[in-house]
Short mmCIF file of C-alpha atoms in Angstrom, two decimals:
data_model
loop_
_atom_site.label_atom_id
_atom_site.label_comp_id
_atom_site.label_asym_id
_atom_site.label_seq_id
_atom_site.Cartn_x
_atom_site.Cartn_y
_atom_site.Cartn_z
CA MET A 52 -48.45 -4.38 2.15
CA LEU A 53 -46.10 -7.34 0.70
CA THR A 54 -47.47 -10.26 -0.71
CA ALA A 55 -45.99 -13.40 -1.76
CA ALA A 56 -45.97 -12.30 -5.35
CA SER A 57 -44.07 -9.15 -4.51
CA THR A 58 -41.50 -11.10 -2.06
CA THR A 59 -40.91 -13.48 -4.80
CA PHE A 60 -40.39 -10.62 -7.34
CA GLY A 61 -38.28 -9.10 -4.52
CA ALA A 62 -36.13 -12.25 -3.95
CA ASP A 63 -35.38 -12.84 -7.93
CA LEU A 64 -34.31 -9.25 -8.00
CA ALA A 65 -31.89 -9.47 -5.00
CA ALA A 66 -30.58 -12.93 -6.57
CA LYS A 67 -29.89 -11.20 -10.08
CA ALA A 68 -27.82 -8.56 -8.25
CA VAL A 69 -25.91 -10.64 -6.57
CA GLN A 70 -25.11 -12.51 -9.75
CA ALA A 71 -24.33 -9.61 -11.51
CA LEU A 72 -21.60 -8.47 -8.77
CA VAL A 73 -20.53 -12.04 -8.90
CA ASP A 74 -20.14 -12.52 -12.62
CA GLU A 75 -18.33 -9.24 -12.53
CA ALA A 76 -15.72 -10.46 -9.84
CA LEU A 77 -15.26 -13.73 -11.74
CA LEU A 78 -14.73 -12.05 -15.23
CA THR A 79 -11.08 -12.58 -16.18
CA PRO A 80 -8.66 -10.87 -17.13
CA LYS A 81 -9.50 -7.57 -15.87
CA PRO A 82 -6.88 -4.38 -15.57
CA GLY A 83 -6.18 -3.53 -11.99
CA LEU A 84 -9.11 -5.77 -10.48
CA VAL A 85 -9.66 -8.75 -8.67
CA ASP A 86 -10.41 -11.53 -11.03
CA THR A 87 -9.68 -15.26 -10.94
CA ARG A 88 -6.03 -14.85 -11.73
CA ASP A 89 -5.08 -12.46 -8.82
CA SER A 90 -5.88 -9.55 -6.90
CA GLY A 91 -4.97 -6.91 -9.21
CA SER A 92 -4.23 -3.57 -7.67
CA HIS A 93 -5.41 -4.37 -4.37
CA SER A 94 -3.45 -5.95 -1.49
CA ASP A 95 -6.87 -6.41 0.82
CA MET A 96 -8.82 -8.12 -1.80
CA SER A 97 -9.52 -11.58 -3.26
CA ILE A 98 -11.86 -13.54 -5.35
CA GLY A 99 -13.06 -15.43 -2.55
CA LEU A 100 -13.58 -12.07 -0.34
CA MET A 101 -15.18 -10.47 -3.26
CA ILE A 102 -17.87 -13.27 -3.81
CA LYS A 103 -18.34 -13.62 0.02
CA SER A 104 -19.31 -9.64 -0.18
CA ALA A 105 -21.69 -9.84 -3.02
CA ARG A 106 -23.53 -12.83 -1.38
CA ALA A 107 -23.58 -10.98 2.02
CA LEU A 108 -25.54 -8.33 0.08
CA GLU A 109 -28.32 -10.59 -0.69
CA GLU A 110 -30.59 -9.32 1.92
CA THR A 111 -29.84 -5.69 1.40
CA PHE A 112 -31.07 -6.07 -2.10
CA GLN A 113 -34.06 -7.87 -1.10
CA ARG A 114 -35.22 -5.48 1.34
CA ILE A 115 -34.88 -2.60 -1.33
CA ALA A 116 -36.79 -4.46 -3.57
CA ASP A 117 -39.42 -5.19 -0.78
CA ALA A 118 -39.52 -1.53 0.20
CA SER A 119 -39.69 0.06 -3.40
CA TYR A 120 -42.43 -2.59 -4.91
CA LEU A 121 -45.00 -0.32 -6.59
CA HIS A 122 -43.89 2.40 -4.36
CA PRO A 123 -44.34 6.04 -6.34
CA VAL A 124 -40.90 7.55 -7.39
CA ASP A 125 -40.74 10.20 -4.71
CA GLN A 126 -38.58 11.45 -1.64
CA SER A 127 -39.87 8.96 0.71
CA LEU A 128 -38.53 6.06 -1.50
CA ARG A 129 -35.13 7.62 -2.03
CA GLU A 130 -34.72 7.88 1.71
CA LYS A 131 -35.98 4.28 2.42
CA ILE A 132 -33.64 2.64 0.10
CA ALA A 133 -30.62 5.18 1.36
CA SER A 134 -31.19 3.91 4.88
CA ILE A 135 -31.16 0.05 3.83
CA GLY A 136 -28.41 0.73 1.53
CA ARG A 137 -26.20 2.24 4.65
CA GLU A 138 -27.34 -0.76 6.78
CA GLY A 139 -26.15 -3.02 3.80
CA GLU A 140 -22.75 -1.36 3.85
CA GLN A 141 -22.32 -2.30 7.54
CA GLN A 142 -23.31 -6.18 6.61
CA MET A 143 -20.71 -5.76 3.77
CA PHE A 144 -18.28 -4.37 6.23
CA SER A 145 -18.76 -7.14 8.69
CA ALA A 146 -18.44 -9.86 5.86
CA THR A 147 -15.25 -8.30 4.91
CA ASN A 148 -13.59 -7.31 8.19
CA GLY A 149 -13.73 -3.75 7.07
CA VAL A 150 -12.48 -3.97 3.48
CA ASN A 151 -14.53 -1.57 1.37
CA THR A 152 -15.52 -4.26 -1.69
CA HIS A 153 -18.96 -3.30 -3.11
CA LYS A 154 -19.94 0.46 -1.43
CA GLY A 155 -20.10 1.84 -4.97
CA ALA A 156 -21.94 -1.20 -6.11
CA ILE A 157 -24.53 -1.01 -3.65
CA TRP A 158 -25.31 2.70 -4.40
CA ALA A 159 -25.65 1.65 -8.60
CA LEU A 160 -27.54 -1.74 -7.85
CA GLY A 161 -29.43 -0.43 -5.25
CA LEU A 162 -31.16 2.15 -7.32
CA LEU A 163 -31.75 0.01 -10.17
CA THR A 164 -33.24 -2.47 -8.19
CA SER A 165 -35.40 -0.11 -6.61
CA ALA A 166 -36.24 1.21 -10.02
CA ARG A 167 -37.37 -2.17 -11.21
CA ALA A 168 -39.42 -2.96 -7.95
CA ALA A 169 -41.01 0.48 -8.36
CA CYS A 170 -42.30 -0.55 -11.79
CA PRO A 171 -42.22 -4.04 -11.92
CA GLY A 172 -43.78 -4.49 -15.35
CA GLU A 173 -40.86 -2.48 -17.00
CA CYS A 174 -37.90 -4.47 -18.60
CA ASP A 175 -36.45 -1.84 -20.69
CA PRO A 176 -32.98 -1.09 -19.38
CA HIS A 177 -33.19 2.62 -20.75
CA ARG A 178 -36.59 3.39 -19.11
CA ILE A 179 -35.01 1.43 -15.92
CA MET A 180 -32.04 3.68 -15.72
CA SER A 181 -34.29 6.94 -16.02
CA THR A 182 -36.42 5.67 -13.27
CA ALA A 183 -33.41 5.00 -11.28
CA GLY A 184 -31.91 8.48 -12.09
CA GLN A 185 -35.38 10.53 -10.80
CA ILE A 186 -34.99 8.45 -7.48
CA ALA A 187 -31.35 9.54 -6.96
CA SER A 188 -32.48 13.22 -8.11
CA PHE A 189 -34.47 13.45 -4.87
CA GLU A 190 -32.93 14.69 -1.63
CA ASP A 191 -31.79 12.42 1.27
CA ARG A 192 -32.05 14.32 4.19
CA TYR A 193 -30.45 11.85 6.40
CA GLN A 194 -27.53 11.54 4.54
CA PRO A 195 -24.26 11.79 6.67
CA SER A 196 -22.31 14.83 6.41
CA ALA A 197 -18.86 13.29 6.08
CA PRO A 198 -17.79 13.18 2.31
CA THR A 199 -16.80 9.80 1.00
CA ASN A 200 -13.36 8.96 -0.83
CA GLY A 201 -15.15 9.63 -3.89
CA GLN A 202 -16.67 12.72 -3.00
CA ALA A 203 -13.57 14.20 -1.63
CA VAL A 204 -11.92 13.31 -5.07
CA GLN A 205 -14.82 14.68 -6.97
CA ARG A 206 -14.33 18.22 -5.40
CA LYS A 207 -10.80 18.03 -6.03
CA TYR A 208 -10.72 17.40 -9.82
CA LYS A 209 -14.30 18.65 -10.44
CA VAL A 210 -14.94 15.35 -12.04
CA MET A 211 -18.40 13.61 -11.93
CA GLY A 212 -18.94 11.05 -9.20
CA ALA A 213 -21.23 8.38 -8.86
CA ALA A 214 -24.16 10.67 -7.73
CA GLU A 215 -24.04 12.58 -10.96
CA GLU A 216 -24.12 9.30 -12.63
CA ALA A 217 -26.75 8.13 -11.09
CA LYS A 218 -28.99 11.22 -11.29
CA LEU A 219 -28.17 11.43 -15.12
CA GLY A 220 -29.51 7.88 -15.55
CA PHE A 221 -26.34 6.16 -16.01
CA PRO A 222 -24.79 7.82 -19.46
CA HIS A 223 -22.01 5.76 -19.34
CA ILE A 224 -23.85 2.36 -19.09
CA ARG A 225 -26.27 4.00 -21.94
CA GLU A 226 -23.69 5.27 -24.10
CA ALA A 227 -20.64 3.01 -23.67
CA ALA A 228 -21.33 -0.24 -21.86
CA LEU A 229 -24.55 -1.39 -22.78
CA PRO A 230 -23.43 -0.68 -27.02
CA ALA A 231 -20.39 -2.29 -26.55
CA LEU A 232 -21.88 -5.22 -24.91
CA LEU A 233 -24.47 -5.74 -27.58
CA ARG A 234 -22.23 -5.31 -30.35
CA ALA A 235 -19.87 -7.77 -29.35
CA ARG A 236 -22.47 -10.07 -28.57
CA ALA A 237 -23.90 -9.35 -32.40
CA GLY A 238 -20.66 -9.94 -33.44
CA GLY A 239 -20.46 -13.39 -32.49
CA LYS A 240 -17.87 -12.87 -29.31
CA ALA A 241 -17.89 -15.15 -26.60
CA GLU A 242 -19.39 -13.68 -23.46
CA ASP A 243 -16.57 -13.22 -21.32
CA GLU A 244 -15.03 -11.09 -24.13
CA ALA A 245 -18.23 -9.17 -24.78
CA ARG A 246 -18.32 -8.18 -21.14
CA ILE A 247 -14.38 -7.25 -21.05
CA GLU A 248 -15.24 -5.07 -24.29
CA ALA A 249 -17.86 -3.41 -22.25
CA LEU A 250 -15.58 -2.88 -19.22
CA LEU A 251 -12.70 -1.63 -21.50
CA ALA A 252 -15.89 0.95 -23.01
CA LEU A 253 -16.24 2.13 -19.36
CA MET A 254 -12.80 2.78 -18.68
CA SER A 255 -12.42 4.42 -21.74
CA LYS A 256 -14.86 7.26 -20.87
CA VAL A 257 -15.62 7.37 -17.15
CA GLU A 258 -13.88 9.91 -14.65
CA ASP A 259 -13.26 6.87 -12.19
CA THR A 260 -12.75 8.34 -8.86
CA CYS A 261 -11.31 5.12 -7.80
CA ILE A 262 -8.33 5.96 -10.06
CA LEU A 263 -8.22 9.24 -9.12
CA HIS A 264 -7.86 8.51 -5.31
CA ARG A 265 -5.12 6.29 -5.84
CA GLY A 266 -3.47 8.18 -8.66
CA SER A 267 -3.64 11.62 -10.91
CA LEU A 268 -5.37 13.06 -14.05
CA GLU A 269 -2.78 12.18 -15.99
CA ASP A 270 -3.35 8.48 -14.82
CA LEU A 271 -6.83 8.69 -15.61
CA ALA A 272 -6.20 9.91 -18.97
CA ALA A 273 -3.41 7.54 -19.75
CA ILE A 274 -6.13 4.80 -18.58
CA GLN A 275 -8.82 6.12 -20.83
CA ARG A 276 -6.37 6.14 -23.73
CA MET A 277 -5.25 2.93 -23.62
CA ALA A 278 -8.76 1.18 -22.90
CA GLY A 279 -10.09 3.37 -25.89
CA ALA A 280 -7.05 2.23 -28.06
CA CYS A 281 -7.76 -1.38 -27.00
CA LEU A 282 -11.08 -1.37 -27.89
CA SER A 283 -10.43 -0.11 -31.49
CA ALA A 284 -7.96 -2.55 -32.29
CA ASP A 285 -10.86 -5.16 -31.93
CA GLY A 286 -9.71 -6.17 -28.26
CA PHE A 287 -8.63 -9.95 -27.82
CA ARG A 288 -9.85 -10.41 -31.67
CA SER A 289 -6.18 -9.00 -32.49
CA GLN A 290 -2.31 -9.19 -31.76
CA THR A 291 -2.21 -5.40 -31.28
CA GLY A 292 -5.40 -5.13 -29.09
CA ARG A 293 -4.13 -7.89 -26.73
CA LYS A 294 -0.52 -6.16 -26.45
CA LEU A 295 -2.70 -3.27 -25.65
CA PHE A 296 -4.54 -4.84 -22.93
CA TYR A 297 -1.88 -6.45 -21.20
CA ARG A 298 0.03 -2.74 -21.60
CA LEU A 299 -2.95 -1.15 -19.53
CA SER A 300 -3.12 -4.11 -17.09
CA GLU A 301 0.69 -3.47 -16.42
CA TYR A 302 0.01 0.10 -15.93
CA CYS A 303 -2.69 -0.37 -13.48
CA THR A 304 -0.91 -2.90 -11.52
CA THR A 305 2.36 -1.34 -11.23
CA ARG A 306 0.68 1.84 -10.02
CA ARG A 307 -1.78 0.31 -7.71
CA LEU A 308 -4.54 1.87 -9.81
CA SER A 309 -7.95 0.31 -9.70
CA PRO A 310 -10.87 1.49 -11.82
CA GLY A 311 -13.43 0.49 -9.37
CA GLY A 312 -15.95 2.63 -10.35
CA SER A 313 -16.02 1.03 -13.90
CA ALA A 314 -16.18 -2.10 -12.27
CA ASP A 315 -19.40 -1.22 -10.41
CA LEU A 316 -21.01 0.12 -13.74
CA LEU A 317 -20.26 -3.16 -15.18
CA ALA A 318 -22.08 -5.40 -12.49
CA ALA A 319 -24.91 -2.71 -13.06
CA THR A 320 -24.99 -3.30 -16.82
CA LEU A 321 -25.01 -7.01 -16.20
CA PHE A 322 -27.94 -6.77 -14.11
CA LEU A 323 -29.74 -4.75 -16.74
CA VAL A 324 -29.06 -7.21 -19.52
CA HIS A 325 -28.77 -10.73 -17.14
#
């Protein structure tokens, strides 16, 4: 049964999830992604649309949190939040006139919101990701049979998709994004710079199905290599790093490639450490 305390807790979680999406959208500059400068590799998106989409999802995250509050981590929970998430996708499409702005983020942030609400006393990002992985590992008997673009790409190229990422407890957040973000913060870098380095860390490792949907394995390898090189050159702190970053951005935009999977995981990272 929902109480005033649990409802307030859910509202706070939902607000944090939305803020993480807004913060990811506003982060500038980002290679191939919508930001405050331009629409990157997307002809059907804008910064205004991204923020509108994020805010339209607040009710979805609130419902996930409410359904998950102190709920046992089991198949029932998995199926409850999956149903809410699918309804949230329709709310997103209504807000964006059919543009897929945040489908992957609903999955990642929905699981993390659920994990956080199921164990409301838990604040450690690693344990929250582990619980989210447990939730994701249960079967959803009502999952639509038609494969998504990401699932089709995953099967074609035999790469890790969003489902596997979640079931494993978000290893790319745990081993790439979170260490890069915390290292940059500890090194005295500005928050936006730290977040960009977390994004680059993800881009250097994630087998991003959004890139593969429009491009090829060669494109993915090139983007991973350039993102890693930019990080190794200390990012914006060095002239070499800045040149590598803008070369990476040009590569993405001229080929219409978007690291949307990495963007979703960055938003998830910001949710965990907000």
